[in-house]
Coordinates of C-alpha atoms and ligand atoms in Angstrom, one line a residue:
M1 CA -15.6 -37.9 -11.2
K2 CA -15.3 -34.3 -10.0
T3 CA -15.7 -31.8 -12.9
T4 CA -16.1 -28.4 -11.3
I5 CA -13.2 -26.6 -9.6
S6 CA -14.1 -24.7 -6.4
L7 CA -12.9 -21.1 -5.9
A8 CA -10.6 -22.3 -3.1
E9 CA -8.9 -24.5 -5.6
T10 CA -8.5 -21.6 -8.1
H11 CA -5.2 -19.8 -7.6
V12 CA -4.9 -16.1 -8.3
C13 CA -1.6 -14.3 -8.3
I14 CA -1.9 -10.5 -8.1
I15 CA 1.3 -8.7 -9.3
G16 CA 1.7 -5.3 -7.6
V17 CA -0.1 -4.9 -4.3
G18 CA -0.6 -1.1 -4.4
Y19 CA -3.8 1.1 -4.8
I20 CA -5.4 -1.3 -7.2
G21 CA -3.7 -4.6 -6.5
L22 CA -4.5 -4.6 -2.7
P23 CA -8.3 -4.1 -2.9
T24 CA -8.4 -6.6 -5.8
A25 CA -6.5 -9.2 -3.8
L26 CA -8.7 -8.6 -0.8
L27 CA -12.0 -8.9 -2.7
A28 CA -10.8 -12.0 -4.6
A29 CA -9.8 -13.7 -1.3
N30 CA -13.0 -12.6 0.3
A31 CA -14.9 -14.2 -2.6
G32 CA -13.2 -17.5 -1.9
F33 CA -10.2 -17.6 -4.3
S34 CA -6.8 -18.7 -3.1
V35 CA -4.8 -15.5 -3.5
T36 CA -1.1 -14.8 -3.6
A37 CA -0.5 -11.1 -3.5
Y38 CA 3.0 -10.6 -4.9
D39 CA 5.1 -7.4 -4.6
T40 CA 8.8 -6.7 -5.1
S41 CA 8.8 -4.5 -2.0
A42 CA 9.7 -6.7 1.0
T43 CA 8.7 -3.8 3.4
R44 CA 5.2 -3.6 1.9
V45 CA 4.7 -7.4 1.9
N46 CA 5.9 -7.5 5.5
Q47 CA 3.5 -4.7 6.6
L48 CA 0.5 -6.2 4.7
S49 CA 1.2 -9.6 6.2
Q50 CA 0.7 -7.9 9.6
G51 CA -2.5 -6.3 8.4
I52 CA -1.0 -2.8 8.0
T53 CA -1.6 -0.6 5.0
A54 CA -0.8 3.1 4.3
I55 CA -4.1 3.4 2.4
C56 CA -6.6 5.3 4.5
E57 CA -9.9 3.9 3.3
Q58 CA -11.7 2.5 6.3
D59 CA -13.6 -0.4 4.6
L60 CA -10.3 -1.5 3.0
V61 CA -8.4 -1.3 6.2
D62 CA -11.1 -3.4 7.9
L63 CA -11.1 -6.0 5.2
L64 CA -7.3 -6.3 5.4
K65 CA -7.5 -6.7 9.2
E66 CA -10.1 -9.5 8.7
L67 CA -8.2 -11.3 5.9
H68 CA -4.5 -11.0 6.5
T69 CA -4.4 -14.1 8.6
S70 CA -6.7 -16.1 6.3
P71 CA -5.3 -19.1 4.6
R72 CA -6.9 -17.8 1.4
L73 CA -4.6 -14.7 1.3
H74 CA -0.9 -14.8 1.2
F75 CA 1.4 -11.8 0.7
A76 CA 4.7 -12.7 -0.9
T77 CA 7.9 -11.4 -2.4
F78 CA 7.8 -14.2 -5.0
P79 CA 4.9 -14.9 -7.4
K80 CA 2.8 -18.1 -7.4
A81 CA 3.8 -20.7 -10.1
Q82 CA 1.0 -22.3 -12.2
A83 CA -1.7 -19.9 -11.0
D84 CA -5.0 -19.9 -12.9
F85 CA -5.2 -16.1 -13.0
Y86 CA -2.3 -13.6 -13.0
V87 CA -3.6 -10.1 -12.5
I88 CA -1.0 -7.3 -13.3
A89 CA -1.7 -4.1 -11.3
V90 CA 1.6 -2.3 -11.5
P91 CA 2.1 1.5 -12.1
T92 CA 2.5 3.0 -15.5
P93 CA 3.9 6.5 -15.0
F94 CA 5.2 8.5 -17.9
L95 CA 8.8 9.2 -19.0
E96 CA 10.3 12.7 -19.3
S97 CA 9.4 12.5 -23.0
K98 CA 5.7 12.1 -21.9
Q99 CA 5.6 8.6 -23.3
A100 CA 4.2 5.8 -21.2
D101 CA 6.7 4.0 -19.0
V102 CA 5.6 0.4 -19.4
S103 CA 8.8 -1.0 -17.9
Y104 CA 6.9 -2.3 -14.8
V105 CA 4.4 -4.1 -16.9
W106 CA 7.1 -5.8 -19.0
S107 CA 9.0 -6.7 -15.9
A108 CA 5.8 -8.3 -14.5
V109 CA 5.1 -10.1 -17.8
K110 CA 8.7 -11.5 -17.9
T111 CA 8.5 -12.6 -14.3
I112 CA 5.3 -14.7 -14.8
A113 CA 6.1 -16.0 -18.3
P114 CA 8.0 -19.1 -17.0
L115 CA 5.3 -19.7 -14.4
L116 CA 2.3 -20.1 -16.7
K117 CA 0.5 -23.4 -17.2
Q118 CA -2.0 -24.6 -19.7
G119 CA -5.2 -22.7 -19.0
S120 CA -3.6 -19.7 -17.2
T121 CA -5.2 -16.3 -17.8
V122 CA -3.2 -13.1 -17.7
I123 CA -5.2 -10.0 -17.0
L124 CA -3.6 -6.5 -17.4
E125 CA -5.4 -4.1 -15.1
S126 CA -2.7 -1.3 -15.3
T127 CA -3.6 1.6 -17.6
I128 CA -1.5 1.0 -20.8
P129 CA -1.1 2.4 -24.3
V130 CA -3.1 1.0 -27.1
F131 CA -1.6 -2.2 -28.7
L132 CA 0.3 -3.3 -25.5
T133 CA -1.9 -6.2 -24.6
N134 CA -1.4 -7.7 -28.0
S135 CA 2.3 -7.2 -27.8
V136 CA 2.3 -9.0 -24.4
A137 CA 0.2 -11.9 -25.9
T138 CA 2.7 -12.3 -28.7
F139 CA 5.6 -12.2 -26.3
L140 CA 4.0 -14.8 -24.0
E141 CA 3.3 -17.1 -27.0
Q142 CA 6.9 -16.9 -28.0
E143 CA 8.2 -17.5 -24.5
T144 CA 5.9 -20.4 -23.5
G145 CA 5.2 -22.0 -26.8
L146 CA 1.5 -21.9 -25.7
L147 CA -1.2 -20.5 -28.0
V148 CA -3.1 -17.5 -26.8
G149 CA -6.9 -18.1 -27.0
T150 CA -6.5 -21.8 -26.8
D151 CA -3.8 -22.7 -24.2
I152 CA -3.4 -19.5 -22.3
F153 CA -5.5 -16.4 -22.2
V154 CA -4.6 -12.7 -22.2
A155 CA -7.0 -9.7 -21.6
H156 CA -7.0 -6.1 -20.6
C157 CA -9.6 -5.2 -18.0
P158 CA -8.8 -1.7 -16.9
E159 CA -9.5 -0.6 -13.3
R160 CA -12.0 2.2 -13.0
V161 CA -12.1 2.9 -9.2
L162 CA -12.1 6.3 -7.7
P163 CA -9.5 6.8 -4.9
G164 CA -11.5 7.4 -1.8
N165 CA -14.2 4.9 -2.6
M166 CA -12.2 2.0 -4.0
L167 CA -13.9 -1.1 -2.6
F168 CA -17.4 0.0 -3.4
E169 CA -16.4 1.0 -7.0
L170 CA -14.5 -2.2 -7.5
V171 CA -17.6 -4.2 -6.7
N172 CA -20.2 -2.0 -8.3
N173 CA -18.7 -0.3 -11.3
A174 CA -19.3 -1.8 -14.8
R175 CA -16.2 -3.5 -16.2
V176 CA -14.8 -3.5 -19.7
L177 CA -13.2 -6.9 -20.5
G178 CA -11.0 -6.7 -23.6
G179 CA -9.7 -10.1 -24.8
V180 CA -6.9 -10.7 -27.3
T181 CA -9.5 -13.3 -28.5
P182 CA -13.2 -13.5 -27.4
Q183 CA -12.2 -16.6 -25.3
C184 CA -9.7 -14.5 -23.5
A185 CA -12.3 -12.0 -22.4
Q186 CA -14.7 -14.9 -21.3
K187 CA -11.9 -16.4 -19.2
A188 CA -11.2 -13.0 -17.6
A189 CA -14.9 -12.7 -16.6
R190 CA -14.5 -15.9 -14.5
F191 CA -12.1 -14.0 -12.3
Y192 CA -14.4 -11.0 -11.8
A193 CA -17.8 -12.7 -11.6
P194 CA -17.5 -13.9 -8.0
F195 CA -17.1 -10.4 -6.6
V196 CA -18.1 -7.8 -9.3
K197 CA -21.8 -6.8 -9.3
G198 CA -21.4 -4.2 -12.1
T199 CA -22.2 -5.2 -15.7
M200 CA -19.4 -6.8 -17.7
H201 CA -19.0 -5.5 -21.2
F202 CA -17.0 -7.7 -23.6
T203 CA -14.7 -6.3 -26.3
N204 CA -11.3 -6.7 -27.8
A205 CA -8.1 -5.7 -26.0
K206 CA -7.3 -2.6 -28.2
A207 CA -10.8 -1.2 -27.7
A208 CA -10.5 -1.7 -23.9
E209 CA -7.2 0.1 -23.8
M210 CA -8.7 3.0 -25.8
V211 CA -11.8 3.1 -23.5
K212 CA -9.7 3.5 -20.4
L213 CA -7.5 6.3 -21.8
I214 CA -10.5 8.1 -23.3
E215 CA -12.4 8.0 -20.0
N216 CA -9.6 9.8 -18.1
S217 CA -8.9 12.1 -21.0
S218 CA -12.5 13.1 -21.2
R219 CA -12.4 14.1 -17.5
D220 CA -9.2 16.1 -18.1
V221 CA -10.8 18.0 -21.0
Q222 CA -13.9 18.8 -18.9
I223 CA -11.9 20.0 -16.0
A224 CA -9.9 22.2 -18.3
L225 CA -13.1 23.7 -19.6
A226 CA -14.2 24.4 -16.0
N227 CA -10.9 26.0 -15.2
Q228 CA -11.2 28.3 -18.2
V229 CA -14.8 29.1 -17.3
D230 CA -13.3 30.2 -14.0
Q231 CA -10.6 32.3 -15.8
M232 CA -13.2 34.1 -17.9
C233 CA -15.4 34.7 -14.9
V234 CA -12.5 36.1 -12.8
A235 CA -11.8 38.5 -15.7
A236 CA -15.4 39.5 -15.9
N237 CA -15.9 39.6 -12.1
I238 CA -18.6 37.0 -12.1
D239 CA -18.8 34.0 -9.6
S240 CA -17.8 31.0 -11.7
R241 CA -19.3 28.5 -9.3
E242 CA -22.7 30.2 -9.7
V243 CA -22.3 30.3 -13.5
I244 CA -21.5 26.6 -13.6
A245 CA -24.3 25.6 -11.2
L246 CA -26.8 27.5 -13.2
A247 CA -25.5 26.1 -16.6
N248 CA -25.8 22.7 -15.1
H249 CA -29.6 23.1 -14.7
H250 CA -29.7 22.6 -18.4
P251 CA -30.7 19.0 -18.9
R252 CA -27.8 18.2 -21.3
V253 CA -25.0 20.3 -19.6
K254 CA -22.7 18.8 -16.9
L255 CA -19.7 21.1 -16.3
L256 CA -17.2 19.9 -13.7
E257 CA -15.6 22.1 -11.1
P258 CA -12.6 24.5 -11.4
G259 CA -9.9 23.9 -8.9
P260 CA -6.2 24.4 -8.1
G261 CA -5.1 22.0 -10.9
V262 CA -5.4 18.3 -11.8
G263 CA -3.4 16.0 -9.6
G264 CA -3.1 12.2 -9.0
H265 CA -1.6 9.5 -11.1
C266 CA -4.3 9.1 -13.6
I267 CA -6.1 12.1 -15.2
A268 CA -2.8 14.1 -15.5
V269 CA -0.9 11.1 -16.9
D270 CA -3.2 9.0 -19.2
P271 CA -3.9 11.6 -21.9
W272 CA -0.2 11.6 -22.6
F273 CA -0.4 7.9 -23.7
L274 CA -2.8 9.1 -26.4
I275 CA -1.0 12.4 -27.3
S276 CA 2.3 10.6 -27.8
A277 CA 0.8 7.8 -29.9
F278 CA -1.7 9.9 -31.9
P279 CA -0.3 13.4 -32.2
Q280 CA -2.4 14.2 -35.3
A281 CA -5.7 13.6 -33.5
T282 CA -5.1 14.9 -30.0
Q283 CA -4.8 18.6 -30.2
L284 CA -7.7 19.0 -27.9
L285 CA -6.2 16.7 -25.3
A286 CA -2.8 18.4 -25.5
T287 CA -4.5 21.8 -25.0
A288 CA -6.4 20.5 -22.0
R289 CA -3.2 19.1 -20.5
K290 CA -1.5 22.5 -20.9
I291 CA -4.4 24.4 -19.3
N292 CA -4.6 22.1 -16.3
D293 CA -0.8 21.9 -15.9
E294 CA -0.6 25.7 -15.8
R295 CA -3.4 26.0 -13.3
P296 CA -1.4 25.7 -10.0
N297 CA 0.8 28.5 -11.2
L298 CA -2.1 30.7 -12.1
V299 CA -3.8 30.1 -8.7
F300 CA -0.5 30.7 -7.0
H301 CA -0.3 34.2 -8.6
R302 CA -3.8 35.0 -7.7
I303 CA -3.0 34.2 -4.1
T304 CA 0.2 36.2 -4.0
E305 CA -1.8 39.3 -5.3
I306 CA -4.1 39.0 -2.4
L307 CA -1.3 38.5 0.1
D308 CA 0.6 41.5 -1.3
K309 CA -2.6 43.6 -0.9
M310 CA -3.0 42.4 2.7
L311 CA 0.6 43.3 3.5
F312 CA 0.2 46.7 1.8
E313 CA -2.9 47.4 3.9
S314 CA -1.2 46.5 7.2
P315 CA 2.4 47.7 6.6
T316 CA 3.6 47.2 10.2
R317 CA 1.8 43.9 11.0
H318 CA 2.9 40.3 10.8
L319 CA 0.3 38.1 9.1
S320 CA -0.8 34.6 10.0
I321 CA -2.2 32.6 7.1
G322 CA -3.9 29.2 7.2
I323 CA -3.5 26.9 4.2
W324 CA -6.4 24.4 4.2
G325 CA -5.9 21.1 2.3
L326 CA -2.8 19.7 0.7
T327 CA -3.8 16.4 -0.8
F328 CA -4.4 15.9 -4.6
K329 CA -8.2 15.9 -4.1
P330 CA -10.8 16.0 -1.3
N331 CA -11.1 13.4 1.4
V332 CA -8.0 11.3 0.4
D333 CA -4.7 11.0 2.2
D334 CA -2.6 11.1 -1.0
L335 CA -0.1 14.0 -1.3
R336 CA 1.6 12.7 -4.5
E337 CA 1.2 14.9 -7.6
S338 CA -0.9 17.3 -5.6
P339 CA -1.5 20.8 -7.1
A340 CA -2.5 22.0 -3.6
L341 CA 0.8 20.9 -2.2
E342 CA 2.7 22.5 -5.1
I343 CA 1.0 25.8 -4.5
A344 CA 1.5 25.6 -0.7
Q345 CA 5.2 24.8 -1.0
K346 CA 5.7 27.7 -3.5
L347 CA 4.0 30.0 -1.0
L348 CA 6.3 28.9 1.8
L349 CA 9.3 29.5 -0.4
S350 CA 8.4 32.8 -1.9
A351 CA 6.3 34.8 0.5
S352 CA 7.3 37.8 2.5
N353 CA 8.9 37.1 5.9
R354 CA 6.1 39.1 7.4
I355 CA 3.8 36.1 6.7
T356 CA 3.7 32.9 8.8
F357 CA 1.9 30.0 7.2
H358 CA 0.4 27.0 8.9
A359 CA -1.3 24.0 7.2
V360 CA -4.5 22.2 8.1
E361 CA -4.7 18.8 6.5
P362 CA -7.1 16.5 8.3
N363 CA -6.4 13.4 6.3
V364 CA -2.6 13.2 6.7
H365 CA -0.7 12.5 9.8
P366 CA 0.7 15.8 11.2
H367 CA 4.3 14.3 11.2
H368 CA 4.1 13.9 7.4
V369 CA 2.9 17.5 7.0
Q370 CA 5.6 18.8 9.3
A371 CA 8.2 16.8 7.3
L372 CA 7.2 18.8 4.3
G373 CA 8.1 22.0 6.0
F374 CA 4.8 23.2 7.4
T375 CA 3.7 24.2 10.8
V376 CA 0.5 22.2 11.5
E377 CA -2.8 23.1 13.0
T378 CA -5.0 20.1 13.4
E379 CA -8.4 22.0 13.8
A380 CA -9.8 24.2 11.0
E381 CA -11.7 26.2 13.7
R382 CA -8.6 27.0 15.6
S383 CA -6.8 27.9 12.4
L384 CA -9.6 30.3 11.6
T385 CA -9.2 32.0 15.1
L386 CA -5.4 32.3 14.7
S387 CA -5.4 33.6 11.1
D388 CA -5.7 36.9 9.3
G389 CA -6.5 35.0 6.1
I390 CA -7.3 31.5 4.9
I391 CA -6.3 29.8 1.6
V392 CA -8.6 26.9 0.8
L393 CA -6.9 24.6 -1.6
V394 CA -8.9 21.3 -1.1
K395 CA -12.5 21.0 -0.2
H396 CA -12.3 18.3 2.5
N397 CA -15.6 17.3 4.2
A398 CA -14.0 18.4 7.5
F399 CA -14.1 22.0 6.3
K400 CA -17.7 21.8 5.3
Q401 CA -18.7 21.6 9.0
L402 CA -17.8 25.3 9.5
S403 CA -20.3 28.1 9.2
L404 CA -20.2 30.4 6.3
A405 CA -20.6 33.4 8.6
T406 CA -17.5 32.5 10.6
L407 CA -15.4 32.0 7.5
K408 CA -16.6 35.3 6.0
E409 CA -15.1 37.2 9.0
K410 CA -11.7 36.5 7.5
V411 CA -10.0 37.1 4.1
V412 CA -10.6 33.8 2.3
F413 CA -9.0 32.8 -1.0
D414 CA -11.1 29.9 -2.1
A415 CA -9.5 27.8 -4.9
C416 CA -12.0 25.0 -4.8
G417 CA -15.5 26.4 -4.1
L418 CA -15.9 25.7 -0.4
L419 CA -17.7 29.1 0.2
F420 CA -20.1 28.4 -2.7
D421 CA -20.9 25.0 -1.3
L422 CA -21.5 26.4 2.2
A423 CA -23.7 29.1 0.8
T424 CA -25.7 26.6 -1.3
K425 CA -26.1 24.4 1.8
Q426 CA -27.3 27.4 3.8
A427 CA -29.7 28.4 1.1
S428 CA -31.2 25.0 0.8
L429 CA -31.5 24.7 4.6
K430 CA -33.3 28.0 4.6
Q431 CA -35.5 26.8 1.7
T432 CA -36.3 23.5 3.6
E433 CA -37.1 25.6 6.7
A434 CA -39.4 27.9 4.7
T435 CA -41.1 25.0 3.1
R436 CA -41.6 23.3 6.5
H437 CA -43.0 26.5 7.9
Y438 CA -45.4 26.9 4.9
F439 CA -46.8 23.4 5.3
E440 CA -47.2 23.8 9.1
K441 CA -49.2 27.0 8.4
Q442 CA -51.3 25.2 5.8
Q443 CA -52.0 22.3 8.2
Q444 CA -52.9 24.7 11.0
K445 CA -55.3 26.5 8.6
Q446 CA -56.9 23.1 7.6
T447 CA -57.3 22.0 11.3
S448 CA -58.9 25.3 12.3
S449 CA -61.3 25.3 9.4
S450 CA -62.4 21.7 10.0
Q451 CA -63.1 22.5 13.7
Ligands
SAJ1 N1 -10.7 17.7 -10.3 C1 -11.0 19.0 -10.5 N2 -12.3 19.3 -10.8 C2 -13.3 18.3 -10.9 C3 -12.9 17.0 -10.6 C4 -11.6 16.7 -10.3 O1 -10.2 19.9 -10.5 O2 -14.5 18.6 -11.1 C5 -9.3 17.4 -9.9 C6 -9.1 16.7 -8.6 O3 -9.1 17.6 -7.5 C7 -7.8 15.9 -8.8 C8 -7.9 15.5 -10.2 O4 -8.8 16.4 -10.8 O5 -6.7 16.7 -8.5 C9 -8.3 14.1 -10.5 O6 -9.3 13.7 -9.6 P1 -10.5 12.8 -10.1 O7 -11.4 12.6 -9.0 O8 -11.1 13.3 -11.3 O9 -9.8 11.4 -10.6 P2 -8.8 10.3 -9.9 O10 -7.5 10.6 -10.5 O11 -8.9 10.3 -8.5 O12 -9.4 9.0 -10.5 C10 -9.7 8.9 -11.9 C11 -11.1 8.4 -12.2 N3 -11.4 8.5 -13.6 C12 -12.6 9.1 -14.0 O13 -13.4 9.6 -13.2 C13 -12.8 9.2 -15.4 C14 -11.2 6.9 -11.7 O14 -12.5 6.4 -12.0 C15 -10.1 6.1 -12.4 O15 -10.1 4.7 -11.9 C16 -8.7 6.7 -12.0 O16 -8.7 8.0 -12.5 C17 -7.6 5.8 -12.6 O17 -7.1 5.0 -11.9 O18 -7.4 5.9 -13.8

């Protein structure tokens, strides 16, 4: 009698095929599971079935191309009944009241409740407020009459992947598996084990929920600190990048980088799930949120001061200004919740009619950038030639190819430390060159003395 079930006979249903659901579905299918990737958007399902995704991460695009015709992967607008694993990866934005909007999670849970079978495991990957996994488990017990921990299994296993490097991080990052009961966490591990190389850490659901929210809140607080270091340094006329780099030589200090603000769907959102639930213990988180939320406005005002000065100094001239980078962080194509875009759009709306702006955004199709109201330059080098000044809002790798000397010929407002990185790179190249020169000299000396 056959006792083990193969991966191909194990059915996985991913609910929500977005930034997290898609890579998870691909990796699960690639590992050998039979995967139904379910999404309510027929357009998205249609595109994915043809191997098309809007996500611009090459390894993910390649894996989709390889797997979209595989019998192990099926994109669908209806979920799989009686799957062994249901993985919920739907968005959890916040409401105007700053409380978590968990309506997508509940909608997913209600959709799958009638489809569960004895032995099904439900994994919540979406970032959620503390206590939600237990509420979901109670709801599922009531709806199905099945007992959680014995008949069905419910766990929270938060995703931790960094946009820009998703597939690698999904495979290699450590995972936290929070079960409603210990058996639930063990069951969830059976889903991840075939494709996750990172260590799996077992805990309860509430702790896993808290871990995820604390991770992103801790980053928010650290970025707020970096942004305030920058504010102090501007006031004191010191280079904040240099201060941070030097402080980071201390073995127990690791400051992050100041920037134009905190964007994306995670760091600027998740702390609110804690602030709204635990107002008495989240003063620090609330302050960090305030500092980071105010940052784009502060950067915008610094830029307008410089532009006003330029206009004052050339009273009869028309100025051409390049805006470099619009996405929410470097080397991604995502413009949503982007502080850089917020600043750039404000500049377009408010600047003098003696200034013409163009945008350089190497990671987004020029049509999309034009649709946002910008004139587009595709090459940073050409933008530099055309411009009287450059505003660097996002430190894309493409901009790091330019020489510091060329950039310094123009007025540059650098919101993200591109100039400092280029200077550091130049200094380290000089250092390497000097070291090579020194060793060559030593070698020559040795050779001539041994002759
Ligand atoms: N930022 C700074 N300074 C820095 C680092 C980031 O201003 O030193 C800004 C970025 O430019 C961006 C924002 O913060 O606008 C967020 O970027 P990020 O790279 O810190 O984070 P996300 O939102 O891309 O991804 C985060 C990650 N969480 C942590 O690093 C703790 C990721 O691992 C999570 O999976 C993801 O949130 C998520 O989905 O929750």
